[in-house]
Tab-separated table of C-alpha atoms in Angstrom:
chain	number	residue	atom	x	y	z
A	869	LYS	CA	10.155	25.080	0.174
A	870	LYS	CA	13.354	23.800	-0.557
A	871	PHE	CA	13.847	21.143	1.772
A	872	PHE	CA	10.414	19.852	0.505
A	873	LEU	CA	11.058	20.237	-3.690
A	874	LYS	CA	14.422	18.625	-2.446
A	875	LEU	CA	13.284	16.101	-1.063
A	876	TYR	CA	10.929	15.346	-3.735
A	877	LYS	CA	13.553	15.531	-6.273
A	878	ILE	CA	15.512	12.336	-4.211
A	879	TYR	CA	13.010	10.980	-3.690
A	880	ILE	CA	11.629	10.809	-7.502
A	881	ALA	CA	15.609	9.846	-8.130
A	882	PHE	CA	15.323	6.471	-6.011
A	883	LEU	CA	12.001	5.347	-7.580
A	884	ILE	CA	13.599	5.493	-11.024
A	885	ILE	CA	16.525	3.503	-9.328
A	886	ILE	CA	14.265	1.171	-8.218
A	887	THR	CA	12.483	1.195	-11.277
A	888	PHE	CA	14.899	0.505	-13.639
A	889	ASP	CA	16.576	-2.561	-10.762
A	890	VAL	CA	12.953	-4.206	-10.923
A	891	LEU	CA	13.211	-4.087	-14.817
A	892	VAL	CA	16.645	-5.877	-14.755
A	893	GLU	CA	15.787	-8.703	-12.774
A	894	TYR	CA	12.500	-8.878	-14.010
A	895	ASN	CA	14.077	-9.766	-17.356
A	896	PHE	CA	17.483	-11.285	-16.118
A	897	GLY	CA	16.397	-13.153	-13.056
A	898	SER	CA	18.869	-10.907	-10.780
A	899	ASN	CA	19.271	-7.329	-9.453
A	900	ILE	CA	22.159	-4.756	-10.687
A	901	ILE	CA	23.523	-6.159	-7.441
A	902	GLY	CA	23.254	-9.644	-7.895
A	903	TYR	CA	20.531	-10.006	-5.172
A	904	THR	CA	18.124	-13.309	-6.572
A	905	SER	CA	14.607	-13.213	-5.175
A	906	TYR	CA	13.883	-17.092	-3.064
A	907	TYR	CA	9.947	-16.431	-3.752
A	908	SER	CA	7.974	-17.455	-7.332
A	909	GLY	CA	6.353	-14.410	-8.630
A	910	ARG	CA	8.523	-11.925	-6.417
A	911	ILE	CA	11.220	-9.531	-6.937
A	912	ALA	CA	14.012	-9.062	-3.997
A	913	SER	CA	15.986	-6.025	-5.623
A	914	PHE	CA	18.507	-3.890	-2.908
A	915	THR	CA	15.694	-5.589	0.333
A	916	ASN	CA	17.472	-9.175	-1.222
A	917	ASP	CA	15.773	-11.816	1.017
A	918	GLU	CA	13.144	-8.859	3.041
A	919	LEU	CA	11.157	-8.547	0.200
A	920	ILE	CA	10.011	-5.082	0.641
A	921	ILE	CA	10.665	-3.880	-1.943
A	922	GLY	CA	7.300	-3.693	-3.071
A	923	TYR	CA	6.396	-1.791	-0.130
A	924	ILE	CA	9.273	0.953	-0.425
A	925	TYR	CA	8.423	1.906	-3.775
A	926	CYS	CA	4.722	2.326	-3.150
A	927	PHE	CA	5.999	4.941	-0.397
A	928	LEU	CA	7.640	6.409	-3.104
A	929	ALA	CA	5.461	6.588	-5.850
A	930	LEU	CA	2.099	7.485	-3.253
A	931	PHE	CA	4.832	10.904	-1.532
A	932	THR	CA	5.573	11.836	-4.856
A	933	ILE	CA	2.539	11.736	-6.829
A	934	THR	CA	1.369	15.484	-6.584
A	935	PHE	CA	4.642	16.460	-7.445
A	936	ILE	CA	4.719	14.095	-10.693
A	937	TYR	CA	1.363	15.562	-11.550
A	938	LYS	CA	2.734	19.185	-11.201
A	939	LYS	CA	5.945	18.601	-12.983
A	940	THR	CA	4.376	16.751	-16.115
A	941	ASN	CA	0.724	17.405	-18.389
A	942	PHE	CA	-1.913	15.143	-18.172
A	943	PHE	CA	-1.227	12.538	-20.385
A	944	TYR	CA	2.400	12.101	-19.760
A	945	PHE	CA	1.236	11.662	-15.729
A	946	PHE	CA	-1.219	9.224	-16.577
A	947	LEU	CA	1.783	6.985	-18.889
A	948	ILE	CA	3.762	7.599	-15.907
A	949	SER	CA	1.245	6.152	-13.383
A	950	CYS	CA	0.318	3.313	-15.994
A	951	MET	CA	3.746	2.151	-15.755
A	952	ILE	CA	4.091	2.531	-11.929
A	953	ILE	CA	1.160	0.221	-11.501
A	954	LEU	CA	2.993	-1.864	-13.807
A	955	ILE	CA	6.458	-1.911	-11.853
A	956	SER	CA	4.500	-2.399	-8.712
A	957	PHE	CA	3.076	-5.610	-10.311
A	958	PHE	CA	6.151	-6.955	-11.151
A	959	ILE	CA	7.241	-6.596	-8.317
A	960	GLY	CA	4.578	-9.394	-7.039
A	961	GLU	CA	3.735	-7.898	-4.292
A	962	ARG	CA	-0.853	-8.686	-4.115
A	963	SER	CA	-1.240	-6.031	-1.132
A	964	ASN	CA	0.907	-3.032	-1.908
A	965	LEU	CA	-0.473	-3.462	-6.076
A	966	ILE	CA	-4.016	-3.294	-4.902
A	967	LYS	CA	-3.787	-0.137	-2.848
A	968	LEU	CA	-1.416	1.728	-4.726
A	969	SER	CA	-3.694	1.181	-7.598
A	970	LEU	CA	-7.022	1.957	-6.133
A	971	LEU	CA	-5.521	4.891	-4.048
A	972	THR	CA	-4.036	5.741	-8.576
A	973	VAL	CA	-7.387	6.102	-9.708
A	974	LEU	CA	-8.557	7.480	-7.141
A	975	PHE	CA	-6.669	10.352	-8.453
A	976	PHE	CA	-7.207	10.726	-11.717
A	977	TYR	CA	-11.178	10.459	-10.002
A	978	ILE	CA	-9.819	13.804	-8.340
A	979	HIS	CA	-8.907	15.335	-10.420
A	980	SER	CA	-11.791	15.014	-12.324
A	981	PHE	CA	-14.642	16.338	-10.260
A	982	TYR	CA	-12.566	17.907	-7.973
A	983	LEU	CA	-9.578	20.384	-9.837
A	984	LYS	CA	-11.165	20.048	-13.209
A	985	LYS	CA	-14.379	20.143	-12.293
A	986	LEU	CA	-17.127	17.517	-13.319
A	987	ASP	CA	-16.789	16.895	-16.547
A	988	VAL	CA	-18.921	13.432	-18.112
A	989	LYS	CA	-17.123	12.764	-20.739
A	990	TYR	CA	-13.875	12.512	-18.931
A	991	ILE	CA	-14.955	10.467	-16.157
A	992	ILE	CA	-16.376	7.992	-18.711
A	993	LEU	CA	-13.190	7.918	-20.908
A	994	LEU	CA	-10.920	7.645	-17.995
A	995	SER	CA	-13.105	4.415	-16.882
A	996	THR	CA	-13.003	3.114	-19.833
A	997	ILE	CA	-9.242	3.569	-20.097
A	998	ILE	CA	-8.864	1.844	-16.529
A	999	ILE	CA	-11.133	-1.131	-16.851
A	1000	PHE	CA	-9.553	-2.017	-20.574
A	1001	PHE	CA	-6.160	-1.414	-18.036
A	1002	ILE	CA	-7.144	-4.469	-15.880
A	1003	THR	CA	-8.252	-6.230	-18.657
A	1004	SER	CA	-5.025	-5.974	-20.961
A	1005	LEU	CA	-2.838	-6.805	-17.899
A	1006	TYR	CA	-5.436	-9.846	-17.232
A	1007	ILE	CA	-5.109	-11.548	-20.460
A	1008	PHE	CA	-1.457	-11.104	-20.698
A	1009	SER	CA	-0.331	-12.052	-17.504
A	1010	LYS	CA	-2.780	-14.647	-16.044
A	1011	ASN	CA	-0.216	-17.034	-16.947
A	1012	THR	CA	2.771	-15.669	-15.437
A	1013	PRO	CA	4.269	-16.246	-11.877
A	1014	GLN	CA	3.144	-12.605	-10.718
A	1015	GLY	CA	-0.019	-13.151	-12.284
A	1016	ASN	CA	-1.132	-16.576	-11.059
A	1017	LYS	CA	-0.548	-14.912	-7.377
A	1018	LEU	CA	-2.760	-11.721	-8.248
A	1019	PHE	CA	-5.234	-13.186	-9.467
A	1020	PHE	CA	-6.087	-16.403	-7.513
A	1021	ILE	CA	-5.871	-18.419	-10.683
A	1022	ASP	CA	-4.401	-21.413	-8.582
A	1023	ASN	CA	-6.728	-23.385	-5.797
A	1024	LEU	CA	-8.668	-20.693	-6.762
A	1025	ILE	CA	-11.560	-22.122	-9.037
A	1026	ILE	CA	-13.358	-25.871	-7.715
A	1027	THR	CA	-15.368	-27.181	-10.624
A	1028	LYS	CA	-18.572	-30.096	-9.421
A	1029	ASN	CA	-20.635	-31.925	-11.635
A	1030	ASP	CA	-19.832	-29.003	-14.367
A	1031	LYS	CA	-20.743	-26.039	-11.294
A	1032	ILE	CA	-17.606	-23.542	-11.263
A	1033	SER	CA	-17.017	-21.685	-8.028
A	1034	LEU	CA	-14.933	-19.784	-6.216
A	1035	ASN	CA	-12.322	-21.494	-3.294
A	1036	LEU	CA	-11.743	-18.112	-1.585
A	1037	LYS	CA	-12.534	-19.876	2.349
A	1038	GLY	CA	-9.882	-22.733	1.088
A	1039	ARG	CA	-7.934	-20.282	-0.023
A	1040	PHE	CA	-7.746	-18.204	3.205
A	1041	TYR	CA	-7.584	-21.214	5.599
A	1042	GLY	CA	-4.385	-22.844	3.439
A	1043	SER	CA	-2.114	-19.528	3.401
A	1044	ASN	CA	0.167	-18.316	6.296
A	1045	HIS	CA	-1.955	-15.056	6.828
A	1046	ALA	CA	-5.016	-16.785	8.528
A	1047	ALA	CA	-2.360	-18.375	11.144
A	1048	HIS	CA	-1.142	-15.095	11.783
A	1049	TYR	CA	-4.786	-13.098	11.769
A	1050	LEU	CA	-6.601	-16.257	13.263
A	1051	THR	CA	-3.818	-16.674	16.036
A	1052	ALA	CA	-3.580	-12.612	16.393
A	1053	TYR	CA	-7.679	-12.394	17.693
A	1054	LYS	CA	-7.659	-15.151	19.599
A	1055	ILE	CA	-4.879	-13.401	21.978
A	1056	PHE	CA	-6.827	-10.475	21.996
A	1057	LEU	CA	-9.355	-12.604	22.820
A	1058	ASN	CA	-7.776	-13.432	25.741
A	1059	TYR	CA	-5.468	-10.151	26.790
A	1060	PRO	CA	-8.875	-7.393	26.141
A	1061	ILE	CA	-7.810	-4.826	27.280
A	1062	PHE	CA	-4.756	-3.996	27.013
A	1063	GLY	CA	-2.936	-6.415	24.574
A	1064	ILE	CA	0.002	-8.815	25.298
A	1065	GLY	CA	2.601	-5.810	24.962
A	1066	ILE	CA	4.390	-4.616	22.181
A	1067	ASN	CA	7.182	-6.224	20.023
A	1068	ASN	CA	5.478	-9.638	22.293
A	1069	PHE	CA	3.495	-11.407	19.196
A	1070	TYR	CA	6.073	-14.199	18.894
A	1071	LYS	CA	6.505	-15.547	22.245
A	1072	GLU	CA	2.715	-15.126	22.483
A	1073	SER	CA	2.019	-17.333	19.056
A	1074	SER	CA	4.544	-19.548	19.495
A	1075	LYS	CA	3.024	-21.038	22.591
A	1076	LYS	CA	0.761	-23.889	22.361
A	1077	GLU	CA	-2.661	-23.097	22.603
A	1078	TYR	CA	-2.748	-21.202	19.565
A	1079	GLU	CA	-2.195	-24.146	17.543
A	1080	ASP	CA	-5.474	-24.907	15.060
A	1081	LYS	CA	-5.227	-28.501	13.424
A	1082	LYS	CA	-7.650	-26.914	11.090
A	1083	LEU	CA	-5.879	-24.604	9.422
A	1084	GLU	CA	-3.077	-25.745	6.920
A	1085	LYS	CA	0.049	-23.652	8.066
A	1086	THR	CA	-1.005	-23.087	11.601
A	1087	LYS	CA	2.450	-24.446	12.854
A	1088	PHE	CA	3.937	-20.850	10.614
A	1089	ARG	CA	1.595	-19.156	13.407
A	1090	ALA	CA	4.807	-16.985	15.080
A	1091	SER	CA	5.757	-14.481	14.084
A	1092	THR	CA	7.175	-10.755	14.235
A	1093	HIS	CA	3.803	-9.499	14.110
A	1094	PRO	CA	0.568	-10.341	12.629
A	1095	HIS	CA	1.023	-8.716	9.297
A	1096	GLN	CA	-2.745	-7.129	9.488
A	1097	LEU	CA	-1.700	-3.347	11.143
A	1098	TYR	CA	-4.998	-3.861	13.147
A	1099	LEU	CA	-4.719	-7.478	14.865
A	1100	GLU	CA	-1.413	-6.607	15.599
A	1101	ILE	CA	-2.795	-3.601	17.667
A	1102	ILE	CA	-5.477	-5.221	19.567
A	1103	SER	CA	-3.202	-8.127	19.754
A	1104	GLU	CA	-0.374	-6.292	21.301
A	1105	VAL	CA	-1.749	-2.594	23.235
A	1106	GLY	CA	-5.664	-3.946	23.240
A	1107	SER	CA	-8.378	-2.393	22.695
A	1108	PHE	CA	-7.308	0.306	24.877
A	1109	GLY	CA	-4.395	1.070	22.265
A	1110	LEU	CA	-7.324	0.352	19.517
A	1111	ILE	CA	-8.838	4.100	20.111
A	1112	TYR	CA	-5.136	5.420	21.034
A	1113	PHE	CA	-4.789	4.672	17.757
A	1114	LEU	CA	-7.348	4.778	16.016
A	1115	PHE	CA	-7.958	8.984	16.782
A	1116	ILE	CA	-4.125	9.320	15.162
A	1117	PHE	CA	-5.601	7.679	12.629
A	1118	PHE	CA	-8.113	9.017	11.690
A	1119	TYR	CA	-7.860	13.244	12.959
A	1120	PRO	CA	-5.861	14.107	10.178
A	1121	ILE	CA	-7.665	12.988	7.674
A	1122	TYR	CA	-9.908	15.114	8.981
A	1123	ILE	CA	-7.751	17.578	9.371
A	1124	SER	CA	-6.135	17.802	6.077
A	1125	ILE	CA	-9.053	17.260	3.575
A	1126	LYS	CA	-10.550	19.703	5.665
A	1127	SER	CA	-7.538	22.293	4.856
A	1128	PHE	CA	-7.303	20.674	1.669
A	1129	LEU	CA	-11.073	22.099	0.698
A	1130	ILE	CA	-9.802	25.839	2.672
A	1131	LYS	CA	-6.802	26.452	1.110
A	1132	LYS	CA	-6.807	24.001	-1.569
A	1133	GLU	CA	-2.581	22.852	-1.742
A	1134	ILE	CA	-2.925	19.984	-3.670
A	1135	PHE	CA	0.568	18.611	-2.573
A	1136	ILE	CA	-1.813	17.375	0.667
A	1137	ILE	CA	-3.397	15.217	-1.278
A	1138	SER	CA	0.112	12.843	-1.692
A	1139	HIS	CA	0.673	12.302	2.488
A	1140	LEU	CA	-3.685	11.997	2.209
A	1141	PHE	CA	-3.280	8.784	-0.043
A	1142	LEU	CA	0.076	8.073	1.463
A	1143	HIS	CA	-1.312	7.619	5.128
A	1144	PHE	CA	-4.518	6.104	3.753
A	1145	TYR	CA	-2.025	3.664	2.196
A	1146	PHE	CA	-0.604	3.371	5.538
A	1147	ILE	CA	-3.656	2.339	8.114
A	1148	PHE	CA	-5.553	0.552	4.654
A	1149	PRO	CA	-7.619	-2.240	6.454
A	1150	ILE	CA	-8.147	-5.648	5.645
A	1151	LEU	CA	-5.230	-5.992	3.684
A	1152	PRO	CA	-1.781	-7.234	4.642
A	1153	SER	CA	1.016	-4.447	6.200
A	1154	GLY	CA	3.877	-4.080	7.687
A	1155	SER	CA	4.424	-4.067	11.413
A	1156	ILE	CA	3.936	-0.147	12.907
A	1157	PHE	CA	6.131	-0.844	16.152
A	1158	GLY	CA	8.520	-2.076	13.615
A	1159	THR	CA	10.898	0.627	11.662
A	1160	ASN	CA	10.510	-0.316	7.639
A	1161	TYR	CA	6.808	0.655	8.552
A	1162	GLY	CA	6.550	2.495	11.541
A	1163	ILE	CA	9.121	5.191	10.828
A	1164	PRO	CA	8.215	6.191	7.560
A	1165	PHE	CA	4.155	6.183	8.421
A	1166	TRP	CA	5.208	9.057	11.126
A	1167	PHE	CA	7.459	10.419	9.148
A	1168	ASN	CA	4.792	10.782	6.285
A	1169	LEU	CA	2.358	11.994	9.453
A	1170	ALA	CA	4.810	14.403	10.550
A	1171	ILE	CA	4.414	15.969	7.183
A	1172	LEU	CA	0.665	15.389	6.031
A	1173	LEU	CA	-0.530	17.237	9.086
A	1174	TYR	CA	2.730	19.963	8.834
A	1175	PHE	CA	1.032	20.479	5.413
A	1176	SER	CA	-2.756	20.497	6.963
A	1177	LYS	CA	-1.698	23.273	9.421
A	1178	LYS	CA	0.723	25.584	7.989
A	1179	ASN	CA	-0.300	27.988	4.606
A	1180	LEU	CA	2.529	26.464	2.572
A	1181	ILE	CA	2.592	27.033	-1.114
A	1182	PHE	CA	3.834	26.043	-4.346
A	1183	ASN	CA	5.238	27.267	-7.096
A	1184	ILE	CA	6.751	24.720	-9.548
A	1185	LYS	CA	7.631	25.894	-12.774
A	1186	ASN	CA	5.726	23.827	-16.184
A	1187	HIS	CA	2.321	23.495	-13.868
A	1188	LYS	CA	-0.372	22.086	-15.589
């Protein structure tokens, strides 16, 4: 218990430091040690040109969300959650912001349905506040670099013969992600059973046979990984590896939910949500076989399994 309580406090300290640093860079152009982002609409913070501070921030926020919930009353927890989402928006990493926002909102509904039992008035009020928050965020930020990046304003709306339509397909095929995703899928078709081997995506994707002239950025297809978890798995370890990883991904969900319903140990929720964050489908992600994404994934998975197997109850003062 002492180990985990210290760990949560340390991570909250990191969260506060990064929050301050992001605000400094957002307002002054560089962070507290002078790093500046080369990408418009993105914050570099302490990760400099790697631009993964959004992922680190979301990891810390989800890791400690239950601890913060238990240490504050609901009103302050709601304000802190809104601030965390806003900071994630300032960072400008769209995929991380979407996943963090969805999981945070889900936490509030779990609070209503399970922890506080069903309260229709609360549900209506919460839904109204969420809609108001999203609408306000759109109105006040749509012309900023972050807002333009998040809400797909540029190159998204097509006006033809006085008719307005969304250019989702065009936006996707003109992105780097399209080059990565489609190349990974073609690799899987060529090596469907065992894939090309871990960390071989860059070498394989560089080959001429994967060039697709229909893609605007096909020359950028070569990367260390395809930036999508499931495409990385099927391209590098094939169908065999996919079955293995699906078991690793979904079995912990089953045992953790089962444990939560029996033991009612709310600290499982933090690590279950973080697990959801790592295995979230469709949206871009880091490399499961790399250190930045892989090590935190396995670390959190170990904690999730531990909480699910052990009857570990935290007694925290000022529990609300």
